XYZ file of C-alpha atoms in Angstrom:
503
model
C 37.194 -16.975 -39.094
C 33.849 -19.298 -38.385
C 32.148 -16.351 -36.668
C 29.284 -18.804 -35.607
C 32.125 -20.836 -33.130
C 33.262 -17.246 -32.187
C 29.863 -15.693 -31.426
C 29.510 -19.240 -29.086
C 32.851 -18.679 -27.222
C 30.975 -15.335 -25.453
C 27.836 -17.418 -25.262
C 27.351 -17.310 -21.181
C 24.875 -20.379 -21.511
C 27.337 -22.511 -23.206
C 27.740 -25.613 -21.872
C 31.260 -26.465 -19.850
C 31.348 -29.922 -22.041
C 30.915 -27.548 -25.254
C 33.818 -25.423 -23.962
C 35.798 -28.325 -23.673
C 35.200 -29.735 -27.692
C 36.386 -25.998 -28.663
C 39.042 -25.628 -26.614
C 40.769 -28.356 -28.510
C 39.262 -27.446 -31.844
C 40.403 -24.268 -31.274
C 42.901 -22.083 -33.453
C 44.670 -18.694 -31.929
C 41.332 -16.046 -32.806
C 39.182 -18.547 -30.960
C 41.592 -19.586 -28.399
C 42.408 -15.322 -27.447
C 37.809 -15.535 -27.210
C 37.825 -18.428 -25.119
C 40.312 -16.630 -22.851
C 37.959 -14.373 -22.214
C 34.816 -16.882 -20.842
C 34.714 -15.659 -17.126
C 33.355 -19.034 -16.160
C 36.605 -21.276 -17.432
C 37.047 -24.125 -14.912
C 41.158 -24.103 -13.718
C 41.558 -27.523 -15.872
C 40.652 -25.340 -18.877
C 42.219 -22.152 -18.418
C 45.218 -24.836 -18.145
C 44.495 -26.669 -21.084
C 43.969 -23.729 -23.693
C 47.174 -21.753 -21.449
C 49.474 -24.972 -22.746
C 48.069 -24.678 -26.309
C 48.436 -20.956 -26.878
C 50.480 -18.832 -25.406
C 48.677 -15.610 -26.070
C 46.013 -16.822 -24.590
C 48.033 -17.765 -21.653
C 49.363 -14.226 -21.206
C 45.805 -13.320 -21.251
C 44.469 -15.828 -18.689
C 47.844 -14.500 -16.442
C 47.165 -10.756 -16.568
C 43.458 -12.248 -15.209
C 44.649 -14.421 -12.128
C 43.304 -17.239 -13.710
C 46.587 -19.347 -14.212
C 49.350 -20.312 -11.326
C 53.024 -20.301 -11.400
C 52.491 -24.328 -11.565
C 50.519 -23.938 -14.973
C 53.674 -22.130 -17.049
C 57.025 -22.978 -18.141
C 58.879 -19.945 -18.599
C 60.997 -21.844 -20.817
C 58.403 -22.626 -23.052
C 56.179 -19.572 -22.225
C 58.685 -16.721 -21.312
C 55.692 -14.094 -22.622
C 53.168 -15.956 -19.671
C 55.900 -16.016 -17.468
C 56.198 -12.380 -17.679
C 52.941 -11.573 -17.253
C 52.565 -13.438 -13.879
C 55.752 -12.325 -12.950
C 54.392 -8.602 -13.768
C 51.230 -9.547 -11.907
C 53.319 -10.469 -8.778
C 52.129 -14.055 -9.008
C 55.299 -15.563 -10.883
C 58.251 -17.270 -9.407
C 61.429 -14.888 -8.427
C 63.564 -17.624 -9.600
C 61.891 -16.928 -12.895
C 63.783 -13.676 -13.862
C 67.053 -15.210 -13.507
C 66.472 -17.300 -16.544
C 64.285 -13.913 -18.496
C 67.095 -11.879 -17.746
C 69.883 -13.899 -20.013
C 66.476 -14.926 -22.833
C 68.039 -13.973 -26.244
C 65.165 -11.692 -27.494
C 65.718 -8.366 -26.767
C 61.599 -7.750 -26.219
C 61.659 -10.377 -23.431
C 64.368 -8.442 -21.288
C 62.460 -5.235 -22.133
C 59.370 -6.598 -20.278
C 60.907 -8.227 -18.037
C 62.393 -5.042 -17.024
C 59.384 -3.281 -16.279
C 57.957 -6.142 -13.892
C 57.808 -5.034 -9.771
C 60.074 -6.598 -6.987
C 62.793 -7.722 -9.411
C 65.894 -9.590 -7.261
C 68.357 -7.011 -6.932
C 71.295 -8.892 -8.784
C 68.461 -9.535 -11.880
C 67.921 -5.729 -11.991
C 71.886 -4.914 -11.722
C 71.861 -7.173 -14.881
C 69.514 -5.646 -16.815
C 71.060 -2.495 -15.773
C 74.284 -3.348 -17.995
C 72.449 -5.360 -20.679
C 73.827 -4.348 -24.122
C 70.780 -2.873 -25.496
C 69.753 0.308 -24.370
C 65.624 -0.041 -24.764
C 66.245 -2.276 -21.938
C 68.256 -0.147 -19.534
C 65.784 2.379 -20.596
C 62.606 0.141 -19.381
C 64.152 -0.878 -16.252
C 64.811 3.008 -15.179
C 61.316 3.939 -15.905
C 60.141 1.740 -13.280
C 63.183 0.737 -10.907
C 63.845 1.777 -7.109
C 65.307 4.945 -5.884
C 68.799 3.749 -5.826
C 69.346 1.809 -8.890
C 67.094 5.391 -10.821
C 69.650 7.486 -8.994
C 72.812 5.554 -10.358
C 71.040 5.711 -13.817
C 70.689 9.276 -14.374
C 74.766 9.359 -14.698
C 73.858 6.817 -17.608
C 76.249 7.851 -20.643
C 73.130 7.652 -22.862
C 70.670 10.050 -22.711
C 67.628 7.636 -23.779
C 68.106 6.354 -20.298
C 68.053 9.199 -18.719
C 64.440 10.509 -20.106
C 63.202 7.185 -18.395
C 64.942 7.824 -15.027
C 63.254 11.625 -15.711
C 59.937 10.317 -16.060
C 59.815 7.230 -13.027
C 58.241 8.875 -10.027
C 60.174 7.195 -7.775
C 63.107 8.848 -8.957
C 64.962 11.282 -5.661
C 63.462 15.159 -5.849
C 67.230 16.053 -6.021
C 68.116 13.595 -9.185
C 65.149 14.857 -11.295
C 65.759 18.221 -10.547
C 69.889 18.143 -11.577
C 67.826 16.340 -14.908
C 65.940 19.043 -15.468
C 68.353 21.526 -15.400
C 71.624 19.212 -16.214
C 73.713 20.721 -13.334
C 75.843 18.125 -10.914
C 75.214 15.588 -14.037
C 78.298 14.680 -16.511
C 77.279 15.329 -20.045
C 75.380 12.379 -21.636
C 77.575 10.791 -24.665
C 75.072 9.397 -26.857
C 71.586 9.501 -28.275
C 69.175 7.150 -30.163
C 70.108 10.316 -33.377
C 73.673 10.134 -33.097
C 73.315 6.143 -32.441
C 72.155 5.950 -35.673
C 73.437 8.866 -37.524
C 76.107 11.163 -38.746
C 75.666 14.373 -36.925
C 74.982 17.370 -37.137
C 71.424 15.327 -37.996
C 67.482 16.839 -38.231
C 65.392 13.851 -38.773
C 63.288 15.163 -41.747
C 59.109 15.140 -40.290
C 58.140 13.456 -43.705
C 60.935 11.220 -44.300
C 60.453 9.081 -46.933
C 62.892 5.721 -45.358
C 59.833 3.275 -44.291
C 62.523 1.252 -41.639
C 63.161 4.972 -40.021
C 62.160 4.981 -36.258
C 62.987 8.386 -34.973
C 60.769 10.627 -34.553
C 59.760 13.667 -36.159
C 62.288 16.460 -35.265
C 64.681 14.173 -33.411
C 67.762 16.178 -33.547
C 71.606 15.760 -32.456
C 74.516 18.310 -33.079
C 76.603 16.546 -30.349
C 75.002 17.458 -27.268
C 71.428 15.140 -28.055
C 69.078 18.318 -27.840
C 66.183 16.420 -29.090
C 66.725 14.283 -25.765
C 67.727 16.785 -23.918
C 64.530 18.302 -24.708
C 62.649 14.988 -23.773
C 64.455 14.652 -20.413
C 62.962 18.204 -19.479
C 59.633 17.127 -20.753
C 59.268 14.000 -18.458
C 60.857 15.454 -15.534
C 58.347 18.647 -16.043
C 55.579 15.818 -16.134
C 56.993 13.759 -13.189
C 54.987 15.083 -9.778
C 57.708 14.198 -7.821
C 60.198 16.940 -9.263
C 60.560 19.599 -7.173
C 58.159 22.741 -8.175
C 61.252 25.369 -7.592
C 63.146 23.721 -10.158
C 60.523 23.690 -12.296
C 58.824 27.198 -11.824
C 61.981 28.145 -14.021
C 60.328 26.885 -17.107
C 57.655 29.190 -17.239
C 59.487 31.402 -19.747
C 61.079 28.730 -21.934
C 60.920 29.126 -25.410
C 59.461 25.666 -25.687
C 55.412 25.283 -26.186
C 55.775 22.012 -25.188
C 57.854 22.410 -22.108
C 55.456 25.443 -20.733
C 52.619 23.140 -21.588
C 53.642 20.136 -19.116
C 54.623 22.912 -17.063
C 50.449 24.105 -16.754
C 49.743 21.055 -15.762
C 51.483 20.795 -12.574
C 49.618 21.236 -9.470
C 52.200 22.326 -7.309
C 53.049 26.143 -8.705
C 52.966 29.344 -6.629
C 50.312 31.695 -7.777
C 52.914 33.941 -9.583
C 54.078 31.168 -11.736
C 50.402 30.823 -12.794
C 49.882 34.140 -13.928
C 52.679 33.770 -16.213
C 51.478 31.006 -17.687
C 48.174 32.597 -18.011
C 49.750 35.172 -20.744
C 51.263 32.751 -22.561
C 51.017 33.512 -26.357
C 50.099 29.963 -27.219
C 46.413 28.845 -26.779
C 47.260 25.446 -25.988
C 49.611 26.529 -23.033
C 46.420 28.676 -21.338
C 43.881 25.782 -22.159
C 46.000 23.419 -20.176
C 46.207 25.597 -17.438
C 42.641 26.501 -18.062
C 41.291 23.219 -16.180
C 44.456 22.942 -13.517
C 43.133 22.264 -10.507
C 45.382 24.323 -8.470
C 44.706 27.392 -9.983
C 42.527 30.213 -7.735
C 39.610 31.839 -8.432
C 40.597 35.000 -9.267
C 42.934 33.388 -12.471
C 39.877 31.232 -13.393
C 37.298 34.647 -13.834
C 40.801 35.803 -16.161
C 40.740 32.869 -18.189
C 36.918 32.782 -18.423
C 37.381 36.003 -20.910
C 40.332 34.280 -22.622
C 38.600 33.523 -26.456
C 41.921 31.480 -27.368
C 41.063 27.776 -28.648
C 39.603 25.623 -26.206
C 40.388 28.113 -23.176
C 36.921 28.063 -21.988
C 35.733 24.491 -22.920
C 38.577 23.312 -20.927
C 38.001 25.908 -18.375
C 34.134 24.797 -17.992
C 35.518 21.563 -16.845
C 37.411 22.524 -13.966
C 36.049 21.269 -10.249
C 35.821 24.719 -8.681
C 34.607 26.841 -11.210
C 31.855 29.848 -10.082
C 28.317 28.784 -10.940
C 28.166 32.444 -12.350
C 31.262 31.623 -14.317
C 29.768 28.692 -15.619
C 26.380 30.144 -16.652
C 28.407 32.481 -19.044
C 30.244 29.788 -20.497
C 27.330 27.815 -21.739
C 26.728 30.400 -24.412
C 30.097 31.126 -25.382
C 31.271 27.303 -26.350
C 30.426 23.976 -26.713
C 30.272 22.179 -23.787
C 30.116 18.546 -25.413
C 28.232 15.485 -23.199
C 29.944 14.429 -20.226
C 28.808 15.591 -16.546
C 30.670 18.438 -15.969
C 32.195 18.302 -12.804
C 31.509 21.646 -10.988
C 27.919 20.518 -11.637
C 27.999 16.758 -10.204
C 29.589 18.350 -6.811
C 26.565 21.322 -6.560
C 25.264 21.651 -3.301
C 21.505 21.058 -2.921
C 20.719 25.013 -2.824
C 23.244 24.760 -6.003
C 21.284 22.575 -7.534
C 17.844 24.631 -7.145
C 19.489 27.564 -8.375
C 20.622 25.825 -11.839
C 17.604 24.228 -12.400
C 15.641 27.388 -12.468
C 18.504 29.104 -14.676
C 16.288 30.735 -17.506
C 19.188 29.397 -20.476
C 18.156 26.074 -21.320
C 21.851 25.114 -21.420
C 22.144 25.169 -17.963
C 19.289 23.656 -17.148
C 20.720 20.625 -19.967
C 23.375 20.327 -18.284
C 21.812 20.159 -14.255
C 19.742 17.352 -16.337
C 22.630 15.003 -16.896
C 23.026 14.497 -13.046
C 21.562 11.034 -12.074
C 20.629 12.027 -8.679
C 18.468 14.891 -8.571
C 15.780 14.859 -6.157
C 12.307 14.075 -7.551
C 10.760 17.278 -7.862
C 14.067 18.662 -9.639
C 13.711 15.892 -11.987
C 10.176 15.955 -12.457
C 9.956 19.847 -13.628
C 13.465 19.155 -15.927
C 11.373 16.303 -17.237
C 7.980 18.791 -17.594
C 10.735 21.406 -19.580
C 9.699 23.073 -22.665
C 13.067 23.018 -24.086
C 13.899 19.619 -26.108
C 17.491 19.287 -25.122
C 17.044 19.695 -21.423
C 14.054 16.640 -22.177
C 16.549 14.631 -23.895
C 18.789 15.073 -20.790
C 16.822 13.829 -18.298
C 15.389 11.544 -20.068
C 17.335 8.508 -19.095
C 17.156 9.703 -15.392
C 16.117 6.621 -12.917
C 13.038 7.209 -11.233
C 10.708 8.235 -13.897
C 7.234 7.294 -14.570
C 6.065 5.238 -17.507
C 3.758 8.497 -18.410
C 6.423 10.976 -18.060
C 8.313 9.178 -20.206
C 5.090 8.997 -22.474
C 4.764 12.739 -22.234
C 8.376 13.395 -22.864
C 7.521 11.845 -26.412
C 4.026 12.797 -27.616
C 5.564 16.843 -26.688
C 8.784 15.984 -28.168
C 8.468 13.053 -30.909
C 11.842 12.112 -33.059
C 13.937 14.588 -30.777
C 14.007 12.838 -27.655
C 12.810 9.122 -28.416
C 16.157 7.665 -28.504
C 17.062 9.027 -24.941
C 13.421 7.838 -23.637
C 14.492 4.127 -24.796
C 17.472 4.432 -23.077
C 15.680 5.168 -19.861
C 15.959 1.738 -17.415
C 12.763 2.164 -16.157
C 11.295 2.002 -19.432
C 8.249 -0.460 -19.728
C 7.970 -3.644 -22.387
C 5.105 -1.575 -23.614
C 6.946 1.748 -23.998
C 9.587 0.429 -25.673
C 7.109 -1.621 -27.960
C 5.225 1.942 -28.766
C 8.517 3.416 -29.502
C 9.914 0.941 -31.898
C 6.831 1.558 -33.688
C 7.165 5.643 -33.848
C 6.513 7.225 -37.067
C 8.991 8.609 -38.280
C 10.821 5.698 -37.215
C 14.579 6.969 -35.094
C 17.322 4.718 -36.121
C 19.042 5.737 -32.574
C 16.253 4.468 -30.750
C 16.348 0.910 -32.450
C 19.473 0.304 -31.279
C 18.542 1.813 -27.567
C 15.509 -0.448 -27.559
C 17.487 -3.342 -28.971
C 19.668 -3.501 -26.309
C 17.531 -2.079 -23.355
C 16.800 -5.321 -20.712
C 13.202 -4.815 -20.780
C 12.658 -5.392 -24.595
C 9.893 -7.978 -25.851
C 10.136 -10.439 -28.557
C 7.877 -7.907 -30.785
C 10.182 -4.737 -30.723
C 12.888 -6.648 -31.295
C 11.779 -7.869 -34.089
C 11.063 -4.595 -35.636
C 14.702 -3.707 -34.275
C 15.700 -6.525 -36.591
C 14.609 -4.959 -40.132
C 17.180 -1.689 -39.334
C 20.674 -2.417 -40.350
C 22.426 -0.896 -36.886
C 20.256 -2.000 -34.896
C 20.445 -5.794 -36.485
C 23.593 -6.952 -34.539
C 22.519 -5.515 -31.613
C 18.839 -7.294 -31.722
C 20.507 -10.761 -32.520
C 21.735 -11.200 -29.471
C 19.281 -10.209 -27.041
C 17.768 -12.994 -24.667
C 13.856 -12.205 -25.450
C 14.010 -13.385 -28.807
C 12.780 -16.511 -29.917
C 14.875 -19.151 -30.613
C 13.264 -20.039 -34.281
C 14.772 -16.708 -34.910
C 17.784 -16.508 -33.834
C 18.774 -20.154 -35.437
C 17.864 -18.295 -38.280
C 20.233 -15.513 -37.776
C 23.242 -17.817 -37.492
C 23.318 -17.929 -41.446
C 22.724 -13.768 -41.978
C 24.708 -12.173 -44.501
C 26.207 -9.966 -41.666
C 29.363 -11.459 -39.860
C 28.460 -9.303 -36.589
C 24.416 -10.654 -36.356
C 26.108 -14.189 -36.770
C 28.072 -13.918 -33.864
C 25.557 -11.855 -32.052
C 23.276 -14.992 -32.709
C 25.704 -17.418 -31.732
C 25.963 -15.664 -28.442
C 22.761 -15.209 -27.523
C 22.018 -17.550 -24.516
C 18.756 -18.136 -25.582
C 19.707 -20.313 -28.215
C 18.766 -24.070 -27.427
C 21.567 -26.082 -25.888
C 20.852 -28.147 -29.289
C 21.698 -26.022 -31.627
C 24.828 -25.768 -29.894
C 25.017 -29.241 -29.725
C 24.975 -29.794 -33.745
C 27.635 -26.072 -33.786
C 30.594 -27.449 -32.539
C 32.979 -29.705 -33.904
């Protein structure tokens, strides 16, 4: 790969001539990058569509080509995509309905607003991954005739398509008012009675691990009950029944649901298996009284995913900071706190708390401005990056602070060219912070060349716009393939260079 052409491809300052001259020097690596260019005229999303057809699939999923600009003939995988995208010509699926490779009738099956006779086609075709695509996404009527489907591969995917009839998935869940499937993908394939060995050694083996047929396709079976337990349209009396099954897996989809009665809950709530509880553990359905239950429950990942949920008690939630890790994200009970909420948790005496009011990103000033003041480094490093802030708060944050929290301070958008040039030259230097400063929009030509002698923050440096163009000319020959391209994208190099780049 000539990483200097590909770096130019993402260059936004590229010239639409330049486009041109690579767009017919192109191979398929830099044809699938020039797909990408936002700023393609129609002529050229045209003229790299008709050279490659991956990157006309590309350009298709994008709304950037018309029906006019594909053959299906010639581009059945294009075709598909605009006919999946609703911009493709009906007339189209007649022909992708009889196209000899199996793959092509498989996608074609899962595109919208299929002609009815084109879906009653694919609804007999000869290989079963294709009936089994086109129930997965096909109307009421057609899923309802396919859950009497003699093979039960097709009947998982009527199980699991939500527009499936309450009444169908239910008789799938439990089998009842349903004739027996006849065949599986095991017994397909093998002699039964068949276990598929979990380490089995045949590399052209596609089962999975534990697929299993005796003659009744339990290993299906099983995966019929498992999509129509995920599928919110199956009705929750029919599914309340699988609260005691002896499957983990099928009382784990079953936690998940939304739709239980309290009762059905509870039971999952003393399920033996961890997993089942720490599914249930951030349900959103569940009440408070179950969530103050679970809150006790020291089974794996009970209370992390429990610490998550939308409604948890604030009191709750201050007494699961210090019994697990809470990890980064905003959790959600805290992004929804009222403004009296919000007071309360920020003068929480645990620190953790207070960390975690910090990653909010719309406190009111004065809440932000004594999280910023904290003496605790971890609540500093969490508001650090909060909008608003003053150059010397940010200042102060550091000289209290140093290495802890410098990384998060460069990350800040208010951050000043002279900030960020005082940070990149910190002793000890923070090899976070390079690459926070590298890519921060505020960087000068001075920090970023310090950014340039650390080895992750290199690529990051090459590319930004405030460096000088002597420099990055220079980078196009570095020994690293990802500075190269970095380089090559960077629109401040000189429409010259570019010029002399491209064939």
């Amino acid at each position: 790969m000539n990483h200097v052409l590909y770096g130019l491809t993402a260059n936004p300052a590229l010239p639409s001539e330049l486009v041109d001259r690579l767009i017919a020097a192109a191979d398929t690596d830099l044809a699938d990058a020039l797909a990408g260019r936002p700023d393609l005229s129609r002529a050229q999303a045209a003229a790299l569509a008709s050279r490659f057809e991956q990157a006309a699939v590309r350009l298709a999923y994008e709304g950037r080509l018309a029906a006019d600009d594909i053959d299906p003939v010639a581009q059945p995988r294009a075709a598909l995509a605009l006919l999946e995208e609703r911009a493709g010509l009906p007339q189209w699926a007649q022909v992708l309905a009889a196209d000899p490779l199996v793959e092509h009738r498989e996608k074609l099956a899962a595109c919208p607003d299929l002609p009815v006779e084109v879906a009653r086609t694919l609804a007999t075709d000869p290989e079963v991954r294709v009936v089994a695509e086109l129930a997965l996404w096909t109307t009421p009527d057609l899923a309802s005739q396919l859950a009497q489907h003699p093979h039960a591969e097709v009947r998982s995917a009527v199980a699991a398509n939500e527009a499936t009839p309450p009444a169908v998935l239910a008789a799938l869940l439990t089998g009842a008012g349903l004739p027996p499937a006849r065949s599986c993908l095991v017994c397909d394939r093998e002699s039964t009675p068949f276990v598929h060995d979990p380490h089995c050694p045949r590399p052209d083996c596609e089962l999975p691990p534990g697929a299993a047929c005796d003659g009744s396709h339990q290993s299906t079976v099983h995966d019929i009950q498992q999509m129509a337990l995920r599928n919110p349209a199956t009705p929750a009396t029919a599914a309340a029944g699988f609260a005691d099954h002896p499957s983990m897996l099928l009382r784990h989809e079953l936690a998940a649901r939304t739709d239980l009665s309290p009762q059905a809950y509870a039971r999952l709530a003393e399920d033996p298996i961890p997993g089942v509880r720490a599914q249930l553990a951030d349900n959103p359905a569940i009440d408070e009284a179950l969530i103050r239950t679970l809150a006790t429950d020291r089974g794996h990942d009970v209370q992390r995913r429990l610490a998550h949920h939308p409604r948890l008690p604030l009191d709750v939630l201050v007494r699961l900071t210090d019994a697990t890790r809470l990890g980064s994200p905003l959790l959600p009970r805290i992004a929804a706190a009222s403004p009296a909420e919000v007071e309360e948790l920020a003068a929480s005496p645990h620190p953790t708390v207070r960390m975690l009011l910090a990653r909010r990103r719309d406190l009111p000033a004065e809440i932000r401005d004594a999280l910023a003041r904290d003496p605790d480094a971890k609540v500093v490093k969490s508001i650090a990056p909060h909008p608003g802030l003053a150059e010397a708060q940010l200042q102060a944050m550091v000289e209290r602070h140093g290495s802890r929290v410098l990384a998060k301070v460069a990350t800040n958008p208010d951050a000043s060219a002279a900030l960020l040039e005082q940070l990149a030259r910190h002793q000890p230097p923070v090899q976070k912070a390079f690459r926070e400063i590298a890519r921060h929009r505020h960087t000068t030509a001075p920090a970023l060349l310090t950014c340039l002698t650390y080895r992750q923050a290199r690529p990051i440096a090459a590319g930004h716009p405030a460096l000088p163009p002597p420099v990055i000319i220079e980078l196009l020959t570095d020994d690293n393939w990802q500075v190269v391209e970095a380089a090559a994208a960077n629109p401040s190099l000189p429409p010259a260079s570019m010029q002399r780049l491209v064939p």
